[in-house]
Amino acid sequence: MENIAGKKPALSWAKNVAMATMVLIWVIPTLGLLVSSFRDRDQISATGWWQAMLPVELTARARTGTEATPEGGLYRVEGVIFDDEEAQSYFSGTPGDISAFGIRGAEPTAYPAGTTADLGDGETLTVNADGSYVWITPEEPGNRGQRVYFAAESPPKLTLDNYRTVLSGDNMGRAFLNTLTVAIPATIIPILVAAFAAYSLAWMEFPIRGLLIAGIVGLLVVPIQLALVPVLNLHNEIGVGQSFVGIWLAHTGFGMPLAVYLLRNYMAGLPRDIIECARVDGATDFQIFTKIILPLSLPALASFAIFQFLWTWNDLLVAKVFLPSADEAKVMTVKIADDLLGSRGGDWGILAAAAFVSIAVPLGVFFSLQRFLVRGLLAGSVK
Amino acid sequence: MNPLIQGLATIILGVGGCIGYFYASNLLLDKVLYPAKGPNIASNIRRANIIRPWLFIFPALLVLTVYLAYPVVGSAYRSLFNRSGDEFIALGNYVALLESPEFRRSFLNNALWAIFVPVMSVTAGLIAAQLSDTLKWGNIAKSLIFMPMAISFVGASLIWKFVYAVDSDIGLINAVLAGLFGAGPIDVIQIPFWNNFFLMFILVWIQTGFAMVILSAALRGIPEETIEAAILDGANPFQIFFRIKMPQIFSTIVVVWTTITVASLKIFDIVYAMTGGNFGTEILPSYMMSFMFRDDGRATSVALVIMIIVLPVMISNIRQAQKELR
């Protein structure tokens, strides 16, 4: 299209800007989630993810040491606050300068760094910007030092902790396996069933063929909601109940119209000559199907497989209804929507990591097999 | 049994069973029932060929009947009974629905979804398709806009929950509000009425890529001569777009439009994950789920309402398919 006359080059920068804006709106939210999932919990609540590469001012807690030297009736404790283990746990790498300190959690930054805080009864505390402190107390300190709060800049901290927590602690690893267990059989089983049906609808003559095709097109838009109650009752009656077998069957059924429709459209477009030659040579329908149609239809089979995989992997509704509600049978979408959003509602790092675990596989499939996905969409854009 | 092993066994059993069924049933037909030999060879072959299509289509037909065709009838029947299913109450459930303010709320919200989501997705998709087709980095742009297609609705909801967060250190919207205008934090999920649009935008974000891919293919399919002729006649770019291109891709736009409309009537995940139906954001699918496992009669009646709304699309699709077959 670029060689068409009448395109104004003056407009091209505007097009670039408009396109770039749109792409940014589409990408930034996902990027934010990815960055957040690698950030430390304290850093997430301190600054936005777009500042992830900048140092963060964190408020930390620590205790002074207790080795005192007597000094004219008072005891003097000196040290560096960053030596305290509790203080270290807040920072990764070398902390920056201390900007302020305090002695009560309610006012962690009551005194600027370098000043001396009067704690009453002749007790004083000085904390300098470099972390060194002097604590002077009239009583000999026991085995507990003075509580100190302080604010210091922490270098950016990117960790895998959120992923570790999610995968080990929250049963998310189990949910990942469950999702895989649901998605793979539910993707593979419908393919063969649909392929045979599609072949007979595309290349075999029988009376009500047209009616069946129209019926399948109609079933494409039937809302799944309609099937939930009757099918679940049916499963309960025949003893399948809420189980993996049940959800495989359900996904097979719900994916069938699209599968037959997509494959039939593709197979009907294959050249008639090949099939007729094979018939003349004495091939049976079964042979034509397995030796000619199936290999030629691989692109369409791949398209459908990708669709069905993405659909079953990402599904929430069918999993909620057809799988048991026990924790060990939950898939990731249910886990996130029902458990994590409720109990971990404010823990953004964990939520982000959980979400990313669940969308990583579909994104991988998407970027590696995008070609087939587009082809499939163009062939059957009805569902 | 470990579900993973059970899954593997099911794959082997399922695929093996399929191959076995098709192979064995064909063998039975050709060798035992109507062998292609002996005195009746001609009529045997003819009969075998009448039966064979049904062998091929039977498993798919069975699954379709049990999982999609029967439920339409089954749901309609079940919706005429009360909660426990033992008392026939005719249209009682539907009357209760009409009297319930929540049902009206979700019906109106769903109507809003069915209008706003396709309008925005198709418009954005058309713009993206038109822009990306003329740019050098258009394919990368397309790929990125298409990406949300692969993300689950739950995942997408979570992604946007971050953007909509009240805390200006997490939510981009509130960060921009605070940074540029110094305005206080607002919880967009709780603004009455308008919060619906923030939820709808999540679906728009997902569906735009779909609209773009299909419309972009349609735009490329437009014969160049028509455009060149328009340019020679002195048409400006806007005239070319609205008078030449749009009419030629109109049927594709209709297909995309109806597909997204149907999707926006069926999606339950976004409302469920974002608000759980609170703050006046309930839509029919999530309203139905609030009755699931509690009151099957009411749940099926809501499902049937969704079905009735989708029915016109279904009929027009069937008509279209029949036209193409002839």
XYZ file of C-alpha atoms in Angstrom:
709
model
C 0.000 0.000 0.000
C 3.016 2.289 0.404
C 3.351 2.965 -3.291
C -0.084 4.523 -3.548
C -0.046 8.152 -4.564
C -1.801 10.723 -2.466
C -0.341 9.725 0.901
C 0.783 12.813 2.710
C 4.220 12.330 4.266
C 3.368 15.187 6.644
C 0.859 12.896 8.283
C 3.323 10.127 8.942
C 4.731 11.556 12.168
C 1.218 11.974 13.477
C 0.541 8.343 12.617
C 3.684 7.254 14.417
C 2.755 9.242 17.508
C -0.825 7.963 17.532
C 0.271 4.373 17.097
C 2.951 4.704 19.781
C 0.429 6.170 22.238
C -1.946 3.316 21.644
C 0.753 0.683 21.999
C 1.885 2.286 25.254
C -1.634 2.223 26.705
C -1.855 -1.428 25.755
C 1.525 -2.483 27.096
C 2.100 -0.357 30.208
C -0.368 -2.120 32.534
C 1.203 -5.519 31.848
C 4.670 -4.055 32.203
C 3.663 -2.594 35.562
C 2.551 -5.989 36.743
C 5.803 -7.600 35.606
C 7.964 -4.992 37.335
C 5.874 -5.097 40.517
C 6.192 -8.860 40.725
C 9.976 -8.528 41.107
C 9.900 -5.753 43.700
C 10.328 -6.053 47.392
C 7.205 -5.679 49.496
C 8.434 -2.572 51.338
C 9.528 -0.921 48.141
C 6.146 -1.516 46.485
C 4.358 0.355 49.230
C 6.965 3.137 49.215
C 7.103 4.121 45.537
C 5.341 3.319 42.273
C 6.681 0.589 39.994
C 7.670 3.219 37.435
C 10.302 4.322 39.976
C 11.565 0.790 40.522
C 15.039 1.709 39.280
C 15.374 4.629 41.707
C 16.356 4.378 45.354
C 13.477 4.278 47.804
C 13.276 6.025 51.148
C 12.342 3.344 53.632
C 11.608 3.551 57.324
C 13.419 0.868 59.255
C 13.555 -0.346 62.838
C 16.631 -1.300 64.798
C 18.091 -1.578 68.272
C 21.290 -0.071 69.499
C 24.022 -2.211 70.962
C 24.343 -2.783 74.685
C 28.111 -2.598 75.286
C 28.329 0.483 77.437
C 31.326 2.366 78.729
C 30.798 4.229 82.033
C 31.375 7.949 81.669
C 30.957 10.182 84.668
C 27.933 8.442 86.181
C 26.344 7.880 82.765
C 26.730 5.046 80.322
C 27.764 5.659 76.744
C 26.880 3.252 73.922
C 28.413 3.805 70.480
C 28.055 1.925 67.249
C 26.741 1.917 63.717
C 23.008 1.343 63.360
C 23.385 -0.617 60.113
C 25.294 -3.310 62.021
C 22.015 -4.341 63.623
C 20.517 -7.418 61.971
C 17.001 -6.096 62.065
C 18.075 -2.913 60.289
C 19.903 -4.900 57.636
C 16.809 -6.892 56.780
C 15.226 -3.757 55.346
C 17.969 -2.982 52.887
C 19.645 -4.740 50.022
C 23.192 -3.701 49.317
C 24.537 -0.566 50.928
C 21.927 1.734 52.396
C 22.187 5.417 51.646
C 22.379 8.271 54.149
C 19.985 8.432 57.044
C 17.755 11.468 56.721
C 15.956 11.353 60.054
C 15.399 9.152 63.068
C 13.012 8.726 65.963
C 12.394 6.577 68.996
C 8.706 5.874 68.640
C 6.987 3.972 65.859
C 4.367 6.684 65.588
C 7.019 9.285 64.788
C 9.830 7.442 63.048
C 11.322 10.636 61.628
C 10.965 13.021 64.565
C 14.618 14.193 64.584
C 16.784 15.109 61.591
C 19.993 13.123 61.256
C 22.939 14.547 63.206
C 20.823 16.162 65.940
C 20.579 14.936 69.486
C 17.289 13.651 70.767
C 16.502 14.224 74.417
C 14.783 11.125 75.804
C 14.285 12.598 79.289
C 16.040 11.829 82.599
C 19.352 12.761 81.049
C 19.075 10.103 78.391
C 20.064 11.248 74.885
C 20.462 9.667 71.478
C 22.322 11.011 68.470
C 22.155 9.353 65.074
C 24.328 10.696 62.284
C 23.703 10.517 58.546
C 26.324 7.799 58.103
C 24.564 5.533 60.617
C 26.877 6.034 63.595
C 25.072 6.710 66.854
C 25.777 7.725 70.412
C 23.362 6.721 73.137
C 23.896 8.113 76.604
C 21.827 6.672 79.407
C 21.877 7.099 83.212
C 21.131 3.424 83.825
C 23.275 0.557 82.723
C 21.592 -0.998 79.665
C 20.551 -4.605 80.199
C 20.570 -7.034 77.314
C 18.215 -4.910 75.200
C 19.391 -1.790 73.444
C 17.368 1.324 72.710
C 14.681 1.050 70.014
C 15.545 3.312 67.063
C 13.462 4.101 63.997
C 15.067 5.788 61.049
C 14.501 6.699 57.447
C 17.197 5.977 54.900
C 17.409 5.592 51.179
C 17.483 2.022 50.061
C 18.912 1.090 46.686
C 16.430 -0.513 44.250
C 15.815 -4.098 45.235
C 14.609 -6.668 42.712
C 14.013 -10.122 44.082
C 12.390 -13.406 43.259
C 10.932 -13.567 46.770
C 7.370 -12.955 45.613
C 7.568 -15.890 43.227
C 9.096 -18.061 45.922
C 6.313 -17.158 48.350
C 3.589 -17.710 45.792
C 4.863 -21.030 44.507
C 5.722 -22.547 47.859
C 3.377 -21.008 50.385
C 0.117 -20.333 48.623
C -0.429 -23.679 46.914
C 0.068 -21.899 43.631
C 2.479 -24.590 42.461
C -0.293 -27.111 42.920
C -2.726 -24.829 41.100
C -0.266 -24.529 38.216
C -0.154 -28.313 37.858
C -3.940 -28.466 38.093
C -4.313 -25.924 35.314
C -1.952 -27.948 33.174
C -3.893 -31.091 34.016
C -7.132 -29.453 32.924
C -5.830 -27.746 29.807
C -3.843 -30.425 28.011
C -6.379 -33.291 27.782
C -9.140 -30.732 27.177
C -7.138 -29.490 24.198
C -6.123 -32.812 22.690
C -9.273 -34.904 23.028
C -11.673 -32.707 21.017
C -9.301 -32.446 18.055
C -9.681 -35.967 16.659
C -13.404 -36.142 17.348
C -13.919 -32.814 15.614
C -11.639 -33.662 12.713
C -13.605 -36.767 11.739
C -16.885 -34.887 12.010
C -15.498 -31.976 10.002
C -14.371 -34.331 7.258
C -17.763 -35.942 6.935
C -19.446 -32.530 6.890
C -17.038 -31.235 4.278
C -16.558 -34.166 1.887
C -19.223 -36.799 2.400
C -22.722 -36.682 0.987
C -25.619 -37.429 3.295
C -29.168 -36.128 3.656
C -29.241 -33.636 6.518
C -25.678 -32.382 6.164
C -26.684 -28.758 5.601
C -28.959 -28.831 8.602
C -26.195 -30.166 10.825
C -23.776 -27.474 9.683
C -26.349 -24.781 10.386
C -26.999 -26.341 13.783
C -23.314 -26.252 14.664
C -23.075 -22.600 13.604
C -26.022 -21.940 15.893
C -24.404 -23.755 18.821
C -21.327 -21.528 18.450
C -23.040 -18.693 20.300
C -24.962 -20.676 22.933
C -23.900 -19.150 26.266
C -22.044 -21.644 28.438
C -24.074 -20.373 31.376
C -27.004 -22.284 29.979
C -25.158 -25.584 30.161
C -23.880 -25.285 33.714
C -26.844 -26.513 35.735
C -28.121 -29.336 33.481
C -24.655 -30.706 32.705
C -23.526 -30.598 36.325
C -26.691 -32.439 37.353
C -26.060 -34.966 34.617
C -22.475 -35.455 35.801
C -23.709 -35.996 39.330
C -26.223 -38.569 38.180
C -23.792 -40.637 36.139
C -21.218 -40.542 38.922
C -18.674 -38.205 37.334
C -19.501 -35.418 39.770
C -17.146 -32.509 40.180
C -13.863 -33.929 38.993
C -11.121 -33.626 36.406
C -12.929 -36.136 34.201
C -15.986 -33.900 34.384
C -14.131 -30.759 33.372
C -12.369 -32.538 30.483
C -15.721 -33.692 29.156
C -17.254 -30.262 29.654
C -14.413 -28.459 27.868
C -14.569 -31.026 25.072
C -18.273 -30.313 24.644
C -18.013 -26.532 24.855
C -15.091 -26.409 22.422
C -16.667 -28.776 19.913
C -18.727 -26.309 17.822
C -15.755 -24.046 17.181
C -13.544 -27.050 16.426
C -15.959 -28.587 13.921
C -16.736 -25.213 12.360
C -13.083 -24.173 11.960
C -11.944 -27.549 10.648
C -14.888 -27.958 8.287
C -14.268 -24.522 6.760
C -10.638 -25.366 6.253
C -11.222 -28.875 4.893
C -13.935 -27.707 2.519
C -11.353 -25.362 1.016
C -8.918 -28.165 0.171
C -8.643 -28.923 -3.567
C -11.309 -31.333 -4.767
C -8.957 -32.912 -7.320
C -6.740 -34.546 -4.724
C -9.637 -36.207 -2.994
C -11.265 -37.374 -6.191
C -7.992 -38.778 -7.506
C -7.609 -40.736 -4.313
C -11.180 -42.048 -4.631
C -10.526 -43.126 -8.204
C -7.389 -44.921 -7.044
C -9.571 -46.929 -4.687
C -8.849 -45.241 -1.370
C -11.542 -45.594 1.263
C -12.878 -42.581 3.139
C -10.915 -43.666 6.184
C -7.689 -43.719 4.169
C -8.435 -40.400 2.489
C -8.994 -38.868 5.886
C -5.896 -40.212 7.614
C -3.468 -40.040 4.699
C -4.564 -36.878 2.876
C -6.949 -34.664 4.804
C -5.324 -34.870 8.226
C -1.785 -33.964 7.089
C -3.104 -31.154 4.883
C -5.212 -29.750 7.708
C -2.352 -29.414 10.159
C -2.423 -25.579 10.144
C -6.120 -25.569 11.021
C -5.620 -28.226 13.674
C -2.837 -26.118 15.176
C -5.048 -23.016 15.154
C -7.807 -24.775 16.984
C -5.402 -26.391 19.430
C -4.002 -22.975 20.350
C -7.487 -21.515 20.795
C -8.669 -24.350 22.919
C -5.499 -24.333 25.005
C -5.733 -20.604 25.701
C -9.432 -20.919 26.426
C -9.112 -23.856 28.835
C -6.029 -22.431 30.521
C -7.655 -19.047 31.064
C -11.118 -20.263 31.952
C -12.632 -19.407 35.314
C -16.326 -20.205 34.920
C -16.116 -23.862 33.881
C -13.444 -24.565 36.491
C -15.533 -23.019 39.246
C -18.526 -25.169 38.390
C -17.055 -28.493 37.272
C -14.077 -28.864 39.610
C -14.406 -29.539 43.337
C -14.037 -26.435 45.470
C -11.373 -28.067 47.657
C -8.064 -26.256 47.705
C -6.051 -29.076 46.141
C -8.226 -29.119 43.016
C -8.177 -25.386 42.324
C -6.789 -24.071 39.074
C -4.827 -20.830 38.980
C -7.627 -18.541 37.851
C -9.882 -19.746 40.659
C -7.015 -19.541 43.115
C -6.307 -15.926 42.195
C -9.899 -14.764 41.970
C -11.199 -16.544 45.061
C -8.250 -16.843 47.426
C -5.518 -14.362 46.674
C -7.693 -11.351 45.827
C -9.474 -11.861 49.129
C -6.761 -12.838 51.582
C -3.812 -11.135 49.914
C -5.815 -8.148 48.724
C -3.224 -5.621 49.859
C -0.122 -7.662 49.120
C 0.566 -6.330 45.660
C 3.866 -8.099 45.114
C 2.332 -11.511 45.769
C -0.689 -10.751 43.594
C 1.548 -9.615 40.750
C 3.732 -12.694 40.964
C 0.695 -14.991 41.068
C -0.840 -13.281 38.067
C 2.381 -13.553 36.158
C 2.771 -17.227 36.911
C -0.686 -17.745 35.456
C -0.242 -15.646 32.311
C 3.333 -16.651 31.485
C 2.415 -19.878 29.680
C -0.348 -18.385 27.484
C 1.926 -15.470 26.635
C 4.664 -17.880 25.623
C 2.237 -19.828 23.455
C 0.938 -16.583 22.016
C 4.285 -15.129 20.992
C 5.667 -18.374 19.584
C 2.544 -19.474 17.683
C 0.947 -16.134 16.829
C 0.852 -16.987 13.122
C -1.506 -19.922 13.648
C -3.652 -17.934 16.030
C -4.214 -15.181 13.469
C -4.983 -17.719 10.772
C -7.515 -19.430 13.003
C -9.179 -16.143 13.896
C -9.546 -15.225 10.252
C -11.072 -18.607 9.467
C -13.671 -18.718 12.194
C -14.477 -15.352 13.687
C -17.856 -16.228 15.072
C -17.365 -17.551 18.591
C -4.791 -41.107 41.865
C -2.535 -38.182 41.065
C -4.485 -35.901 38.714
C -1.449 -35.463 36.489
C -1.119 -39.193 35.882
C -4.879 -39.382 35.514
C -4.565 -36.644 32.898
C -1.915 -38.535 30.958
C -3.983 -41.685 31.132
C -6.995 -39.746 29.881
C -5.048 -38.367 26.931
C -3.871 -41.829 25.943
C -7.277 -43.345 26.586
C -9.130 -40.528 24.844
C -6.950 -40.367 21.761
C -6.511 -44.120 21.603
C -10.230 -44.597 22.109
C -11.009 -42.168 19.286
C -8.630 -43.846 16.851
C -9.822 -47.244 17.967
C -13.469 -46.311 17.552
C -13.059 -44.862 14.077
C -10.823 -47.676 12.891
C -12.863 -50.492 14.363
C -16.223 -49.118 13.297
C -14.997 -48.706 9.724
C -13.565 -52.191 9.750
C -16.822 -53.571 11.073
C -18.757 -51.783 8.381
C -16.501 -52.816 5.493
C -15.635 -56.385 6.442
C -18.531 -57.711 8.473
C -21.758 -55.813 7.846
C -21.466 -54.927 4.174
C -18.329 -56.542 2.726
C -17.360 -55.256 -0.713
C -17.500 -58.730 -2.269
C -19.900 -61.547 -2.957
C -23.183 -61.361 -4.890
C -24.451 -58.098 -3.354
C -21.231 -56.121 -3.831
C -22.893 -53.106 -5.449
C -25.630 -52.665 -2.915
C -23.203 -53.432 -0.072
C -20.874 -50.600 -1.098
C -23.807 -48.251 -1.479
C -25.194 -49.105 1.945
C -21.781 -48.822 3.581
C -21.403 -45.356 2.085
C -24.765 -44.289 3.460
C -23.798 -45.347 6.955
C -20.181 -44.203 6.978
C -20.775 -40.438 7.399
C -22.720 -41.201 10.533
C -19.843 -43.238 11.949
C -17.560 -40.266 11.381
C -19.853 -37.684 12.848
C -21.388 -39.707 15.686
C -18.949 -38.896 18.557
C -19.004 -35.160 17.817
C -22.763 -35.183 17.511
C -23.117 -37.035 20.791
C -20.912 -34.546 22.631
C -22.690 -31.571 21.048
C -26.071 -32.960 21.962
C -25.205 -33.750 25.563
C -23.216 -30.606 26.327
C -24.927 -27.913 24.289
C -28.216 -28.929 22.692
C -29.735 -30.820 25.625
C -28.815 -28.083 28.157
C -30.825 -25.503 26.201
C -33.908 -27.642 26.729
C -32.810 -28.845 30.152
C -32.239 -25.314 31.443
C -35.529 -24.078 30.055
C -37.288 -26.959 31.796
C -35.412 -26.576 35.070
C -36.150 -22.833 35.189
C -39.850 -23.641 35.583
C -39.229 -25.306 38.942
C -38.465 -23.906 42.356
C -35.162 -23.861 44.222
C -35.073 -27.538 45.170
C -36.544 -28.644 41.853
C -39.535 -30.575 43.199
C -42.271 -28.015 42.743
C -43.493 -26.722 39.413
C -43.887 -22.945 39.610
C -44.317 -22.140 35.888
C -42.915 -18.663 35.269
C -42.410 -17.975 38.972
C -38.658 -17.559 38.633
C -39.039 -15.107 35.782
C -41.611 -13.072 37.671
C -39.242 -12.968 40.634
C -36.486 -11.790 38.307
C -38.601 -8.975 36.906
C -39.460 -7.842 40.411
C -35.863 -7.892 41.600
C -34.071 -4.520 41.395
C -30.726 -6.334 41.163
C -31.862 -8.146 38.046
C -32.919 -4.879 36.434
C -29.601 -3.350 37.486
C -27.630 -6.193 35.904
C -29.799 -6.226 32.805
C -29.214 -2.517 32.215
C -25.508 -2.841 32.985
C -25.272 -5.723 30.556
C -26.994 -3.655 27.899
C -24.378 -0.993 28.536
C -21.633 -3.590 28.115
C -23.176 -4.890 24.910
C -23.152 -1.385 23.438
C -20.000 0.207 24.802
C -17.562 -2.701 24.454
C -18.152 -3.404 20.729
C -18.221 0.310 19.869
C -14.905 0.958 21.577
C -13.207 -2.277 20.502
C -14.180 -1.955 16.850
C -13.264 1.724 16.725
C -9.914 1.187 18.425
C -9.296 -1.941 16.367
C -10.060 -0.119 13.124
C -7.752 2.755 14.050
C -4.997 0.334 15.032
C -5.440 -1.681 11.833
C -5.404 1.419 9.643
C -2.356 2.908 11.397
C -0.301 -0.253 11.646
C -0.740 -1.179 7.993
C 1.160 1.930 6.900
C 3.958 1.923 9.461
C 7.279 0.109 9.283
C 7.008 -1.167 12.847
C 3.341 -1.951 12.313
C 3.750 -5.679 12.864
C 5.391 -5.190 16.257
C 2.651 -2.729 17.225
C 0.001 -5.207 16.129
C 1.587 -8.002 18.062
C 1.631 -5.909 21.247
C -1.973 -4.759 20.909
C -3.001 -8.333 20.148
C -1.190 -9.669 23.221
C -4.022 -9.256 25.782
C -5.929 -11.902 23.785
C -3.683 -14.493 25.424
C -4.212 -13.209 28.958
C -6.996 -14.655 31.064
C -9.820 -12.372 32.110
C -8.747 -12.900 35.698
C -5.167 -11.976 34.841
C -6.351 -8.915 32.933
C -8.525 -7.885 35.869
C -5.547 -8.128 38.168
C -3.394 -6.123 35.765
C -5.980 -3.350 35.748
C -6.546 -3.595 39.467
C -3.013 -2.294 39.760
C -3.767 0.586 37.396
C -6.992 1.472 39.204
C -5.550 1.118 42.732
C -6.375 3.920 45.146
C -2.828 4.131 46.515
C -1.000 6.619 44.306
C 2.184 4.581 44.734
C 0.530 1.640 42.989
C -2.286 2.941 40.819
C -1.166 4.759 37.685
C -4.408 6.710 37.418
C -4.125 8.109 40.904
C -0.402 8.705 40.461
C -1.131 10.806 37.379
C -3.971 12.622 39.153
C -1.774 13.368 42.144
C 1.325 14.211 40.129
C -0.202 16.428 37.465
C -3.236 17.928 39.154
C -2.499 17.389 42.826
C -5.931 15.829 43.127
C -6.698 13.462 45.968
C -6.955 9.726 45.376
C -10.197 8.424 43.927
C -11.354 4.841 43.845
C -12.580 4.495 40.283
C -14.090 1.103 41.099
C -16.532 2.704 43.517
C -17.741 5.730 41.533
C -21.440 5.015 41.036
C -22.391 4.234 37.434
C -19.048 5.269 35.881
C -17.228 2.373 37.537
C -18.954 0.154 34.964
C -16.982 1.832 32.228
C -13.699 1.157 33.963
C -14.624 -2.537 34.046
C -15.761 -2.497 30.427
C -12.487 -0.944 29.407
C -10.720 -4.118 30.546
C -12.729 -6.115 28.010
C -12.089 -3.455 25.371
C -8.392 -3.807 26.129
C -8.663 -7.537 25.458
C -10.957 -7.465 22.422
C -9.350 -4.627 20.468
C -6.559 -6.905 19.271
C -9.103 -9.377 17.928
C -10.969 -6.622 16.051
C -7.695 -5.219 14.749
C -6.419 -8.522 13.349
C -9.602 -9.272 11.443
C -10.194 -5.738 10.220
C -6.583 -5.399 9.174
C -6.922 -8.501 7.006
C -10.120 -7.067 5.531
C -8.457 -3.729 4.809
C -5.623 -5.500 3.003
C -8.163 -7.403 0.941
C -9.594 -4.212 -0.541
C -8.644 -4.032 -4.234
C -6.130 -1.215 -4.729
C -7.747 -0.064 -7.965
C -10.759 1.266 -6.083
C -8.515 3.398 -3.914
C -6.364 4.564 -6.800
C -9.460 5.555 -8.750
C -10.716 7.559 -5.783
C -7.387 9.332 -5.456
C -7.414 10.207 -9.167
C -10.891 11.620 -8.672
C -9.458 13.859 -5.971
C -10.752 12.191 -2.829
C -9.057 13.215 0.403
C -7.822 10.591 2.906
C -10.959 10.851 5.033
C -13.221 10.399 2.032
C -11.132 7.418 0.981
C -11.472 5.872 4.395
C -15.176 6.499 4.993
C -16.515 6.309 1.438
C -14.261 3.742 -0.207
C -12.756 1.477 2.448
C -15.528 1.352 5.045
C -18.296 0.151 2.709
C -16.046 -2.596 1.364
C -15.220 -4.012 4.803
C -18.698 -3.444 6.198
C -19.654 -7.127 6.348
C -16.451 -7.904 8.258
C -17.212 -5.107 10.713
C -20.635 -6.639 11.314
C -19.094 -10.046 12.035
C -16.543 -8.575 14.453
C -19.206 -6.423 16.060
C -21.592 -9.287 16.747
C -18.779 -11.539 17.973
C -17.688 -8.949 20.546
C -21.296 -8.231 21.515
C -21.905 -11.898 22.230
C -18.647 -12.083 24.196
C -19.616 -9.074 26.305
C -22.885 -10.808 27.193
C -21.115 -13.938 28.383
C -18.046 -12.690 30.268
C -18.405 -13.160 33.984
C -14.765 -13.171 35.113
C -14.028 -9.453 35.024
C -16.886 -8.322 37.240
C -16.327 -11.309 39.509
C -12.639 -10.559 40.036
C -12.852 -6.754 40.170
C -15.900 -6.038 42.323
C -17.672 -9.329 42.970
C -20.793 -7.596 41.673
C -20.689 -4.859 44.310
C -20.951 -1.106 43.805
C -23.703 -1.494 41.203
C -21.556 -3.359 38.661
C -23.497 -6.630 38.521
C -24.108 -8.025 35.021
C -26.219 -11.004 34.020
C -23.482 -13.684 33.941
C -22.197 -12.678 37.384
C -25.764 -12.330 38.661
C -26.384 -15.863 37.474
C -23.291 -17.134 39.272
C -24.558 -15.642 42.522
C -27.415 -18.178 42.315
C -25.301 -21.102 41.089
C -25.116 -23.920 43.690
C -27.821 -22.131 45.729
C -30.917 -21.875 43.593
C -30.776 -23.799 40.332
C -34.216 -22.597 39.268
C -33.234 -18.944 39.468
C -29.793 -19.572 37.953
C -31.210 -21.324 34.905
C -33.815 -18.602 34.395
C -31.074 -15.951 34.280
C -29.117 -18.136 31.853
C -32.176 -18.393 29.681
C -32.520 -14.619 29.629
C -28.943 -14.414 28.330
C -29.828 -17.036 25.723
C -32.861 -15.048 24.576
C -30.727 -11.921 24.182
C -28.196 -13.870 22.102
C -30.913 -15.554 20.023
C -31.119 -12.930 17.218
C -27.368 -13.247 16.627
C -27.717 -17.000 16.542
C -30.521 -16.895 13.991
C -28.699 -14.467 11.732
C -25.542 -16.609 11.919
C -27.509 -19.691 10.916
C -29.120 -17.830 8.006
C -25.695 -16.615 6.904
C -24.291 -20.144 7.044
C -27.173 -21.526 5.023
C -26.685 -18.824 2.414
C -23.006 -19.711 2.095
C -23.781 -23.404 1.693
C -26.015 -22.822 -1.295
